[in-house]
Coordinates of C-alpha atoms in Angstrom, one line a residue:
X1050 CA 0.0 0.0 0.0
X1051 CA 2.7 2.4 1.0
X1052 CA 4.5 1.9 -2.3
X1053 CA 1.5 3.4 -4.1
X1054 CA 1.3 6.6 -2.1
X1055 CA 2.6 9.4 -4.4
X1056 CA 4.7 11.2 -1.7
X1057 CA 8.2 11.8 -2.9
X1058 CA 9.8 11.7 0.6
X1059 CA 8.1 8.4 1.4
X1060 CA 9.1 6.8 -2.0
X1061 CA 12.7 7.9 -1.5
X1062 CA 12.7 6.2 1.9
X1063 CA 11.1 3.0 0.6
X1064 CA 13.7 2.9 -2.3
X1065 CA 16.7 3.4 0.0
X1066 CA 17.7 -0.3 -0.1
X1067 CA 17.7 -0.3 -3.9
X1068 CA 19.9 2.8 -3.9
X1069 CA 22.4 1.1 -1.6
X1070 CA 22.6 -2.0 -3.7
X1071 CA 22.9 0.0 -6.8
X1072 CA 25.8 1.9 -5.3
X1073 CA 27.5 -1.4 -4.2
X1074 CA 27.3 -2.9 -7.7
X1075 CA 28.7 0.3 -9.2
X1076 CA 31.5 0.3 -6.7
X1077 CA 32.4 -3.3 -7.5
X1078 CA 32.3 -2.5 -11.3
X1079 CA 34.6 0.5 -10.7
X1080 CA 37.0 -1.8 -8.8
X1081 CA 37.1 -4.3 -11.7
X1082 CA 37.8 -1.4 -14.1
X1083 CA 40.7 -0.2 -12.0
X1084 CA 42.3 -3.5 -11.0
X1085 CA 40.9 -6.3 -13.1
X1086 CA 40.4 -9.8 -11.9
X1087 CA 44.0 -11.0 -11.7
X1088 CA 45.7 -8.3 -9.7
X1089 CA 48.2 -9.1 -7.0
X1090 CA 46.3 -6.9 -4.5
X1091 CA 46.0 -8.3 -1.0
X1092 CA 42.4 -7.4 -0.4
X1093 CA 39.2 -9.2 0.3
X1094 CA 37.7 -9.0 -3.1
X1095 CA 40.6 -10.8 -4.8
X1096 CA 39.9 -13.7 -2.4
X1097 CA 36.2 -14.1 -3.1
X1098 CA 35.7 -13.1 -6.8
X1099 CA 35.8 -15.5 -9.7
X1100 CA 38.7 -15.0 -12.1
X1101 CA 36.4 -16.1 -14.9
X1102 CA 32.9 -14.7 -14.3
X1103 CA 31.3 -17.4 -16.5
X1104 CA 32.7 -20.3 -14.5
X1105 CA 31.6 -21.8 -11.3
X1106 CA 35.0 -22.4 -9.8
X1107 CA 35.1 -23.7 -6.2
X1108 CA 34.9 -21.0 -3.6
X1109 CA 34.4 -18.1 -6.0
X1110 CA 31.3 -15.9 -5.8
X1111 CA 29.5 -14.6 -8.8
X1112 CA 29.7 -10.9 -9.7
X1113 CA 26.2 -10.4 -8.4
X1114 CA 27.0 -12.1 -5.1
X1115 CA 30.1 -10.0 -4.6
X1116 CA 28.1 -6.8 -5.4
X1117 CA 25.6 -7.8 -2.7
X1118 CA 28.4 -8.4 -0.2
X1119 CA 29.9 -4.9 -1.0
X1120 CA 26.4 -3.3 -0.5
X1121 CA 25.8 -5.2 2.8
X1122 CA 29.1 -3.9 4.1
X1123 CA 28.0 -0.4 3.5
X1124 CA 24.7 -1.0 5.5
X1125 CA 26.5 -2.8 8.4
X1126 CA 29.2 -0.1 8.8
X1127 CA 26.7 2.8 8.7
X1128 CA 24.3 1.3 11.3
X1129 CA 26.9 0.2 13.8
X1130 CA 29.1 3.2 13.7
X1131 CA 26.1 5.6 13.8
X1132 CA 24.6 3.9 16.8
X1133 CA 27.9 3.7 18.7
X1134 CA 28.6 7.4 18.1
X1135 CA 25.1 8.2 19.4
X1136 CA 25.8 6.4 22.7
X1137 CA 29.3 7.8 22.9
X1138 CA 27.9 11.3 23.0
X1139 CA 25.0 10.3 25.2
X1140 CA 27.4 8.9 27.8
X1141 CA 29.7 11.9 27.6
X1142 CA 26.6 14.2 28.0
X1143 CA 25.6 12.3 31.1
X1144 CA 29.2 12.3 32.4
X1145 CA 30.7 15.7 31.5
X1146 CA 33.9 15.0 33.6
X1147 CA 35.0 12.7 30.8
X1148 CA 34.5 15.5 28.3
X1149 CA 37.0 17.5 30.3
X1150 CA 39.5 14.6 30.5
X1151 CA 39.3 14.1 26.7
X1152 CA 39.8 17.8 26.0
X1153 CA 42.8 17.8 28.2
X1154 CA 44.2 14.9 26.3
X1155 CA 43.4 16.6 23.0
X1156 CA 45.4 19.7 23.8
X1157 CA 48.4 18.4 22.0
X1158 CA 46.5 17.3 18.9
X1159 CA 46.6 19.6 16.0
X1160 CA 43.4 20.3 13.9
X1161 CA 43.7 20.3 10.2
X1162 CA 41.2 22.8 8.9
X1163 CA 42.2 22.6 5.2
X1164 CA 39.2 21.1 3.5
X1165 CA 38.5 18.6 6.4
X1166 CA 36.1 20.6 8.5
X1167 CA 38.4 20.8 11.4
X1168 CA 39.0 17.0 11.6
X1169 CA 42.1 15.5 13.2
X1170 CA 44.5 13.0 11.8
X1171 CA 44.0 9.5 13.0
X1172 CA 47.7 8.9 13.5
X1173 CA 47.6 11.7 16.2
X1174 CA 44.8 10.1 18.2
X1175 CA 45.0 6.4 17.5
X1176 CA 46.7 5.5 20.8
X1177 CA 45.4 8.2 23.2
X1178 CA 44.5 6.3 26.4
X1179 CA 41.5 8.3 27.6
X1180 CA 39.9 8.3 24.1
X1181 CA 40.5 4.6 23.8
X1182 CA 39.0 3.9 27.2
X1183 CA 35.9 5.9 26.5
X1184 CA 35.3 4.2 23.1
X1185 CA 36.0 0.7 24.6
X1186 CA 33.7 1.4 27.5
X1187 CA 30.8 2.5 25.3
X1188 CA 31.2 -0.6 23.1
X1189 CA 31.3 -2.8 26.2
X1190 CA 28.3 -1.3 27.9
X1191 CA 26.2 -0.7 24.7
X1192 CA 27.4 -3.0 21.9
X1193 CA 25.9 -2.1 18.5
X1194 CA 25.1 -5.8 17.9
X1195 CA 24.2 -7.1 21.4
X1196 CA 22.5 -10.4 20.5
X1197 CA 23.8 -13.9 19.5
X1198 CA 25.5 -14.7 16.2
X1199 CA 24.7 -18.4 15.7
X1200 CA 27.5 -20.8 14.6
X1201 CA 27.7 -24.5 14.0
X1202 CA 30.7 -26.8 14.5
X1203 CA 32.2 -28.4 11.4
X1204 CA 31.9 -32.1 10.5
X1205 CA 32.8 -34.2 13.4
X1206 CA 31.8 -31.7 16.0
X1207 CA 34.0 -29.7 18.4
X1208 CA 35.0 -29.5 22.0
X1209 CA 34.1 -26.1 23.5
X1210 CA 35.3 -25.4 27.1
X1211 CA 35.4 -29.2 27.8
X1212 CA 32.0 -29.9 26.3
X1213 CA 31.6 -31.9 23.1
X1214 CA 29.2 -30.3 20.7
X1215 CA 28.1 -32.4 17.7
X1216 CA 28.1 -31.2 14.2
X1217 CA 25.1 -29.1 13.0
X1218 CA 24.2 -28.0 16.5
X1219 CA 23.8 -24.2 16.8
X1220 CA 25.9 -22.5 19.4
X1221 CA 26.3 -18.9 20.2
X1222 CA 27.4 -16.4 22.9
X1223 CA 25.9 -12.9 22.9
X1224 CA 28.3 -10.1 23.6
X1225 CA 25.7 -8.3 25.8
X1226 CA 26.1 -11.1 28.3
X1227 CA 29.9 -11.5 28.0
X1228 CA 30.3 -7.7 28.5
X1229 CA 28.4 -7.9 31.8
X1230 CA 30.4 -10.7 33.4
X1231 CA 30.5 -9.0 36.9
X1232 CA 33.7 -10.6 38.0
X1233 CA 35.6 -9.4 35.0
X1234 CA 33.7 -6.1 34.7
X1235 CA 32.6 -5.0 38.2
X1236 CA 29.5 -2.8 38.2
X1237 CA 28.9 -3.8 34.6
X1238 CA 25.9 -1.5 34.1
X1239 CA 27.9 1.6 35.0
X1240 CA 29.9 3.8 32.5
X1241 CA 33.4 3.4 33.9
X1242 CA 36.2 4.1 31.4
X1243 CA 38.6 3.9 34.3
X1244 CA 38.4 0.2 34.2
X1245 CA 40.4 0.4 30.9
X1246 CA 42.8 3.0 32.1
X1247 CA 43.6 1.3 35.4
X1248 CA 44.4 -1.9 33.6
X1249 CA 46.4 -0.4 30.7
X1250 CA 43.7 -1.2 28.1
X1251 CA 42.3 -4.2 29.9
X1252 CA 43.4 -7.4 31.6
X1253 CA 43.8 -10.6 29.5
X1254 CA 40.4 -11.7 30.7
X1255 CA 38.8 -8.4 29.9
X1256 CA 40.1 -8.5 26.4
X1257 CA 39.1 -12.1 26.0
X1258 CA 35.5 -11.3 26.9
X1259 CA 35.4 -8.0 25.0
X1260 CA 33.9 -8.9 21.6
X1261 CA 32.0 -5.9 20.1
X1262 CA 33.2 -7.0 16.6
X1263 CA 32.7 -10.7 17.2
X1264 CA 35.6 -13.1 17.2
X1265 CA 37.3 -15.6 15.0
X1266 CA 37.2 -16.1 11.2
X1267 CA 33.8 -14.4 10.9
X1268 CA 34.6 -11.3 12.9
X1269 CA 33.9 -7.8 11.5
X1270 CA 36.2 -7.1 8.6
X1271 CA 35.6 -3.4 9.0
X1272 CA 36.5 -3.0 12.7
X1273 CA 39.7 -1.0 12.0
X1274 CA 37.8 1.4 9.9
X1275 CA 35.0 1.6 12.5
X1276 CA 37.5 2.4 15.3
X1277 CA 39.1 5.1 13.1
X1278 CA 35.7 6.7 12.4
X1279 CA 34.6 6.6 16.1
X1280 CA 37.8 8.2 17.4
X1281 CA 38.1 10.8 14.6
X1282 CA 34.5 12.0 15.0
X1283 CA 34.7 12.0 18.8
X1284 CA 37.9 14.0 18.9
X1285 CA 36.8 16.5 16.1
X1286 CA 33.5 17.2 17.8
X1287 CA 34.7 17.5 21.4
X1288 CA 37.6 19.8 20.5
X1289 CA 35.0 22.3 19.3
X1290 CA 31.8 21.6 21.2
X1291 CA 30.5 20.6 24.6
X1292 CA 27.6 18.2 24.7
X1293 CA 24.7 18.1 27.2
X1294 CA 21.4 16.2 27.4
X1295 CA 18.4 17.9 25.8
X1296 CA 15.7 19.1 28.2
X1297 CA 13.1 16.8 26.7
X1298 CA 15.2 13.6 27.1
X1299 CA 14.8 11.1 29.9
X1300 CA 17.3 8.5 30.7
X1301 CA 14.9 5.6 30.2
X1302 CA 14.3 6.7 26.6
X1303 CA 17.9 5.6 25.8
X1304 CA 17.4 2.0 27.1
X1305 CA 18.5 -0.5 24.5
X1306 CA 16.1 -2.2 22.2
X1307 CA 17.5 -5.1 20.1
X1308 CA 16.5 -5.0 16.4
X1309 CA 19.7 -7.0 15.6
X1310 CA 21.3 -3.6 15.4
X1311 CA 20.8 -1.7 18.7
X1312 CA 18.3 1.2 18.9
X1313 CA 17.3 3.6 21.7
X1314 CA 13.8 2.7 23.1
X1315 CA 12.5 6.2 22.1
X1316 CA 14.1 6.0 18.6
X1317 CA 15.8 9.3 19.2
X1318 CA 18.6 11.0 21.2
X1319 CA 18.3 14.7 21.8
X1320 CA 21.6 16.4 22.7
X1321 CA 22.7 20.0 22.8
X1322 CA 26.1 21.0 21.3
X1323 CA 27.6 24.3 22.2
X1324 CA 30.9 25.9 21.1
X1325 CA 33.7 25.3 23.6
X1326 CA 34.6 28.5 25.4
X1327 CA 38.2 29.5 24.7
X1328 CA 40.2 30.3 27.8

């Protein structure tokens, strides 16, 4: 019914998925035009594409399937990064003392204002301990993908933590639960970046249970890009603005709702950004 309503904004919204897939197919075609099918590049596409698009060689995906994978990567990165940034600024608005700590850390970071809207260079912020602690703590407390990602053991089954699991049995461990292991993460529902600072980026057990990008062969292939985006945006914004909670917002409206990708219960997050006062 909605597809028949002659309202341009609604039709644009309903056609968003098609536009994303169209962009993914065009991006893959552009890649083939630049590099061909037999380049020596060490990237993901060379590992999954077919050298001969008309064959059905073992392990190779068709051009259509590769185009779909490229498009899916765009969707996944946009949702996860956007939601995580939303909760980073929400937590910082609720805990302004961490804004002060971050700005103190950013004092030695130069801002490149030439064509980059005041952004910072990632090399200058990649290893900043307070920034790393804040980003890690938000991803621990509010992971963008909180639910289980099902897996199955290969033929013959597998032994997991001393328990034999037969083949074709679905197993999973959701990161929401792992991130709230109270022995490893005391007061797990609190926002405590200090837990990462006091342990020099986490104990072995903390890092073992910290899986916002999943773990193993099927973990997020875009995690390095995601971390780069999260840190650059957080640094660029906080160097220029303070952030506070909007007057109409209540804390319970930011409770998590799992739609595979996390969403705030209210479907919105109202924050106020004001220019930092220069001293």
